[in-house]
Coordinates of C-alpha atoms in Angstrom, one line a residue:
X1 CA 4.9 29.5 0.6
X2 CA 6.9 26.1 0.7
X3 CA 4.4 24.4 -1.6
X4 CA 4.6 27.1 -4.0
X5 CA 8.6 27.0 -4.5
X6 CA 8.6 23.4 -4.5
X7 CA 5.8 23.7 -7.2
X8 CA 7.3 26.0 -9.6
X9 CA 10.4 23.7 -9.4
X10 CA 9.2 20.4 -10.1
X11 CA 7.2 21.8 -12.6
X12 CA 10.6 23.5 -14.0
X13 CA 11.8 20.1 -14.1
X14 CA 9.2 18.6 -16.3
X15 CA 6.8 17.1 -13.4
X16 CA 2.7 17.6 -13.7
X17 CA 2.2 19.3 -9.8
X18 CA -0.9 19.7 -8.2
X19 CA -1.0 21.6 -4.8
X20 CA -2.6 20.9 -1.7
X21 CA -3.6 24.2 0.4
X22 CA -4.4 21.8 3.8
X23 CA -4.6 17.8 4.9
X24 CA -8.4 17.8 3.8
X25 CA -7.5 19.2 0.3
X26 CA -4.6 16.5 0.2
X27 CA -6.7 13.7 1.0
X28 CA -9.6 14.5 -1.1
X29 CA -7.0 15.3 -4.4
X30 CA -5.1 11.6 -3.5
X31 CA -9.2 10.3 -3.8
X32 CA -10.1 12.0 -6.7
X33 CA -7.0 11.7 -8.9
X34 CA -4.2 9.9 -7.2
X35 CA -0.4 10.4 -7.5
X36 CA 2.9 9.4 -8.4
X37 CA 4.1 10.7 -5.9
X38 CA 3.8 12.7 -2.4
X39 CA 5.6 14.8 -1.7
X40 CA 4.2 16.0 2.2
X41 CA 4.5 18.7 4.5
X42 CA 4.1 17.4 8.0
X43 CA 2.9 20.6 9.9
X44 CA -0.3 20.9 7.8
X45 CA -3.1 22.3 8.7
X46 CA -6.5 20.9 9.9
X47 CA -5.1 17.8 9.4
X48 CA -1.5 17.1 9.9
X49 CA 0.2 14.9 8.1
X50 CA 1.0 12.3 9.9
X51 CA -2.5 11.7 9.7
X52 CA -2.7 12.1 6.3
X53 CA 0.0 9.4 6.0
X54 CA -2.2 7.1 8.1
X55 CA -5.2 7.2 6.1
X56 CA -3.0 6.9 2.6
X57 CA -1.7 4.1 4.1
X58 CA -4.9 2.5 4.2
X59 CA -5.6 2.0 0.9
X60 CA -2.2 2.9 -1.5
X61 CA 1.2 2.0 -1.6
X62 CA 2.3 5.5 -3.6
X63 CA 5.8 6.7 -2.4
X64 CA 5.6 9.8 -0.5
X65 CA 8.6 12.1 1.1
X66 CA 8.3 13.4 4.3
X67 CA 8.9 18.0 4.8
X68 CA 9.8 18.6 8.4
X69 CA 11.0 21.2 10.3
X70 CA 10.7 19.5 13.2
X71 CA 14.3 18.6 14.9
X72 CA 13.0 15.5 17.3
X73 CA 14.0 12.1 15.8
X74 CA 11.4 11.4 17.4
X75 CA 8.9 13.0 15.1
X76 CA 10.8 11.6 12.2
X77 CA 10.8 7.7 13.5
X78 CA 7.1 8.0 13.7
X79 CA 6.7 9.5 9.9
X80 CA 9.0 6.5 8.9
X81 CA 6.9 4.0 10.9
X82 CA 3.7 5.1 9.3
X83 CA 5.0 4.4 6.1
X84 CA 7.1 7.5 4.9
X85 CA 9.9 6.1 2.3
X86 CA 12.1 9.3 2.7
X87 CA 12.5 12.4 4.8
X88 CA 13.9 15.9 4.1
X89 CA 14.8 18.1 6.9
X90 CA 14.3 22.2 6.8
X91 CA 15.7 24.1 5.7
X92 CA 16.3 22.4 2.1
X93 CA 17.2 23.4 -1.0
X94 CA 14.4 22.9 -3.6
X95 CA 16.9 21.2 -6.3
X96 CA 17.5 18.6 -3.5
X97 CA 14.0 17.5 -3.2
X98 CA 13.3 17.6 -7.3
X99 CA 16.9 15.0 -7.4
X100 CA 15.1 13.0 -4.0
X101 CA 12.1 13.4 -6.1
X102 CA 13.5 12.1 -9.4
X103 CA 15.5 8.9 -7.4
X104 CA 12.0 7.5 -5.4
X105 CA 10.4 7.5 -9.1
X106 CA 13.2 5.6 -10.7
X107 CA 13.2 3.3 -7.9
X108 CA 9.0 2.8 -8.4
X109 CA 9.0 0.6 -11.4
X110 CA 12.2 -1.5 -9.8
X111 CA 10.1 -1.8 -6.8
X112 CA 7.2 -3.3 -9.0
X113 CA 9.8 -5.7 -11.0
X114 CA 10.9 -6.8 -7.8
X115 CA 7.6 -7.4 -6.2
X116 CA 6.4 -9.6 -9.4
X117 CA 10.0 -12.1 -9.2
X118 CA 9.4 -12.2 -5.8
X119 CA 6.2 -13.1 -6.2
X120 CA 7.5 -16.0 -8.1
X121 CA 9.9 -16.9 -5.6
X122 CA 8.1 -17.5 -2.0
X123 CA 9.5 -17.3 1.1
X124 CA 13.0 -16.3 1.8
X125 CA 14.1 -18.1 5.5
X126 CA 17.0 -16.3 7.1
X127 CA 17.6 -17.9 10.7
X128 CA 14.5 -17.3 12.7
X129 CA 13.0 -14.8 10.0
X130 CA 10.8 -15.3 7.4
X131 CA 10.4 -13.0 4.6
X132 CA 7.6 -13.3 2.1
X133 CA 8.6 -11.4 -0.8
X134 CA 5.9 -11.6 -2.5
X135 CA 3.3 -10.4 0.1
X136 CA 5.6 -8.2 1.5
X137 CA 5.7 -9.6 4.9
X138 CA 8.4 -10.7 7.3
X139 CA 7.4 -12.7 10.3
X140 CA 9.2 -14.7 13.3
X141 CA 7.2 -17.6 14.3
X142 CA 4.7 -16.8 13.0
X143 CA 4.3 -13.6 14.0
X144 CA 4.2 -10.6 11.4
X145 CA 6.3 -8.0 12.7
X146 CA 4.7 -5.1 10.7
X147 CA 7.7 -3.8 8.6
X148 CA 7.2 -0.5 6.2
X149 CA 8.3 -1.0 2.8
X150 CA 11.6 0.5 2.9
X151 CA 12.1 -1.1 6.3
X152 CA 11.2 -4.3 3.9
X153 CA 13.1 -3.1 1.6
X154 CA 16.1 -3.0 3.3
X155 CA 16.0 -5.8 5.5
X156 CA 15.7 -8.1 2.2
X157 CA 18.7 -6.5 0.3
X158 CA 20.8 -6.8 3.3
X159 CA 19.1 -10.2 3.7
X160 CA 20.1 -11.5 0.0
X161 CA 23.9 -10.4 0.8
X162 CA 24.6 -12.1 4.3
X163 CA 27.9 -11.6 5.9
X164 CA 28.7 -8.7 3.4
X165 CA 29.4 -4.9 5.0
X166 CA 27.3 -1.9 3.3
X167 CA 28.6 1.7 3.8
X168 CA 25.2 3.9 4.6
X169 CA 26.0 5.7 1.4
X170 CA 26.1 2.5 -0.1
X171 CA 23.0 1.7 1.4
X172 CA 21.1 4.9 0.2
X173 CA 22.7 3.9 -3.6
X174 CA 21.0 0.5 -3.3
X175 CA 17.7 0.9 -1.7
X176 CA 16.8 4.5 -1.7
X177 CA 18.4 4.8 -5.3
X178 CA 20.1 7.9 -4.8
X179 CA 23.7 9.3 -4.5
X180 CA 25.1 10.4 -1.4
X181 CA 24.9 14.3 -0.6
X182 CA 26.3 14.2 2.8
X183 CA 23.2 13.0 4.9
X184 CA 22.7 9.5 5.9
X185 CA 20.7 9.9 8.9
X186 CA 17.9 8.0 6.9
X187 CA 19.3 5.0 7.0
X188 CA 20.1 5.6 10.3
X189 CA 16.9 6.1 11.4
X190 CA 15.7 2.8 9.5
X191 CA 18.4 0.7 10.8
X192 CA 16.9 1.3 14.6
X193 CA 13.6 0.6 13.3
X194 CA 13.9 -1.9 12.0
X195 CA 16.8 -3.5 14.9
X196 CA 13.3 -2.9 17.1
X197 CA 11.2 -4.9 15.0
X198 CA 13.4 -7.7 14.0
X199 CA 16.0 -8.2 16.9
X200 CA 15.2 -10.2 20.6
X201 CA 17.7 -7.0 22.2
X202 CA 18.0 -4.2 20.2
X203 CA 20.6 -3.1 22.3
X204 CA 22.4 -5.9 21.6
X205 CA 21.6 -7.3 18.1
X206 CA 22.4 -10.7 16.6
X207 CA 21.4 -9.7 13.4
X208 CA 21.6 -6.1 12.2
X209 CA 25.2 -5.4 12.7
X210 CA 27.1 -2.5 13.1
X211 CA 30.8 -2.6 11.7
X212 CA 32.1 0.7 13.6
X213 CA 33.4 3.0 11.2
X214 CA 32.3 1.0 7.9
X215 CA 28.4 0.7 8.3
X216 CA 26.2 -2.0 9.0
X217 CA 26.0 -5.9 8.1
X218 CA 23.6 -8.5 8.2
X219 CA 24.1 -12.2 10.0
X220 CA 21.9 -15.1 9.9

């Protein structure tokens, strides 16, 4: 089994693991004891988890990675949206999730820093957005327009470097905290997102920019 291998490699690695046989299981362990970390299996059973995502989601911020065999970006846009901060595509190599594993921790505590100087700092107004980096929240007149965290996350280091051009590898260095491997289809992925959530067109954006064959830049 998945869980088991993925177990006896974190463990390997120095990490306290405890296993979840289903979504119920999941859920009630996250209750009882919490976590660190998630890492989580879509196709579970009884309940799946998206699902389990969703109810997380209701009450704790704790980073999770997404397991999915599931080829539909699609199915991996709506694991993002429900508040997924990474993804990992099967088949994978098990030393590839302990090093995603290790880089979402590391990022954790910066996250926490981040949130309390924010805190400090108020509102951030780029053009018609505002970000509130202390509550987390990014809204356009008014309106709050329901960004995940690394979609947050994102957006506000893009934000704090206006006009300058970010590789996608750069961009998983920066704000996912890990090295590129050959896969940037994350950021990708949140770069769409978040162009739906933030830009009038989508299609056409005035603010999430793409500089073809560099990456992506961000414009007032």
């Amino acid at each position: 089994m998945v869980r088991e291998v993925l177990g006896r490699y974190l463990e390997r690695d120095g990490f306290a693991v405890d296993l979840a046989v289903d979504g119920p299981d999941a859920l009630h362990q996250l209750d009882k004891a919490g976590a660190d970390l998630v890492v989580l299996d879509l196709m579970l059973p009884h309940i799946d988890g998206y699902e389990v995502l969703r109810r997380l989601r209701t009450h704790s911020d704790t980073p999770v990675i997404m397991l999915t065999a599931r080829g539909s970006q699609t199915d991996r846009i709506v694991g993002l949206e429900v508040g997924a901060d990474d993804y990992i595509t099967k088949p994978f190599s098990p030393p590839e999730v302990v090093a995603r594993v290790r880089a979402v921790l590391r990022r954790a505590p910066a996250l926490r820093s981040t949130d309390e100087t924010a805190a400090r700092g108020g509102v951030r107004q780029v053009g018609t957005l505002s970000i509130d980096q202390g509550r987390r929240l990014t809204s356009r007149e008014g309106r709050d327009l329901g960004l995940t965290r690394k979609e947050f996350d994102l957006l506000t280091f893009l934000a704090a470097n206006t006009g300058q051009t970010f590789t996608r590898a750069q961009l998983l260095e920066q704000v996912w905290d890990y090295a590129w491997a050959g896969d940037t289809s994350t950021v990708t992925v949140h770069v769409r997102r978040l162009r739906e959530k933030i830009e009038d067109d989508p299609s056409s954006p005035r603010h999430l920019l793409t500089v073809w064959g560099v990456g992506y830049r961000f414009e007032p």
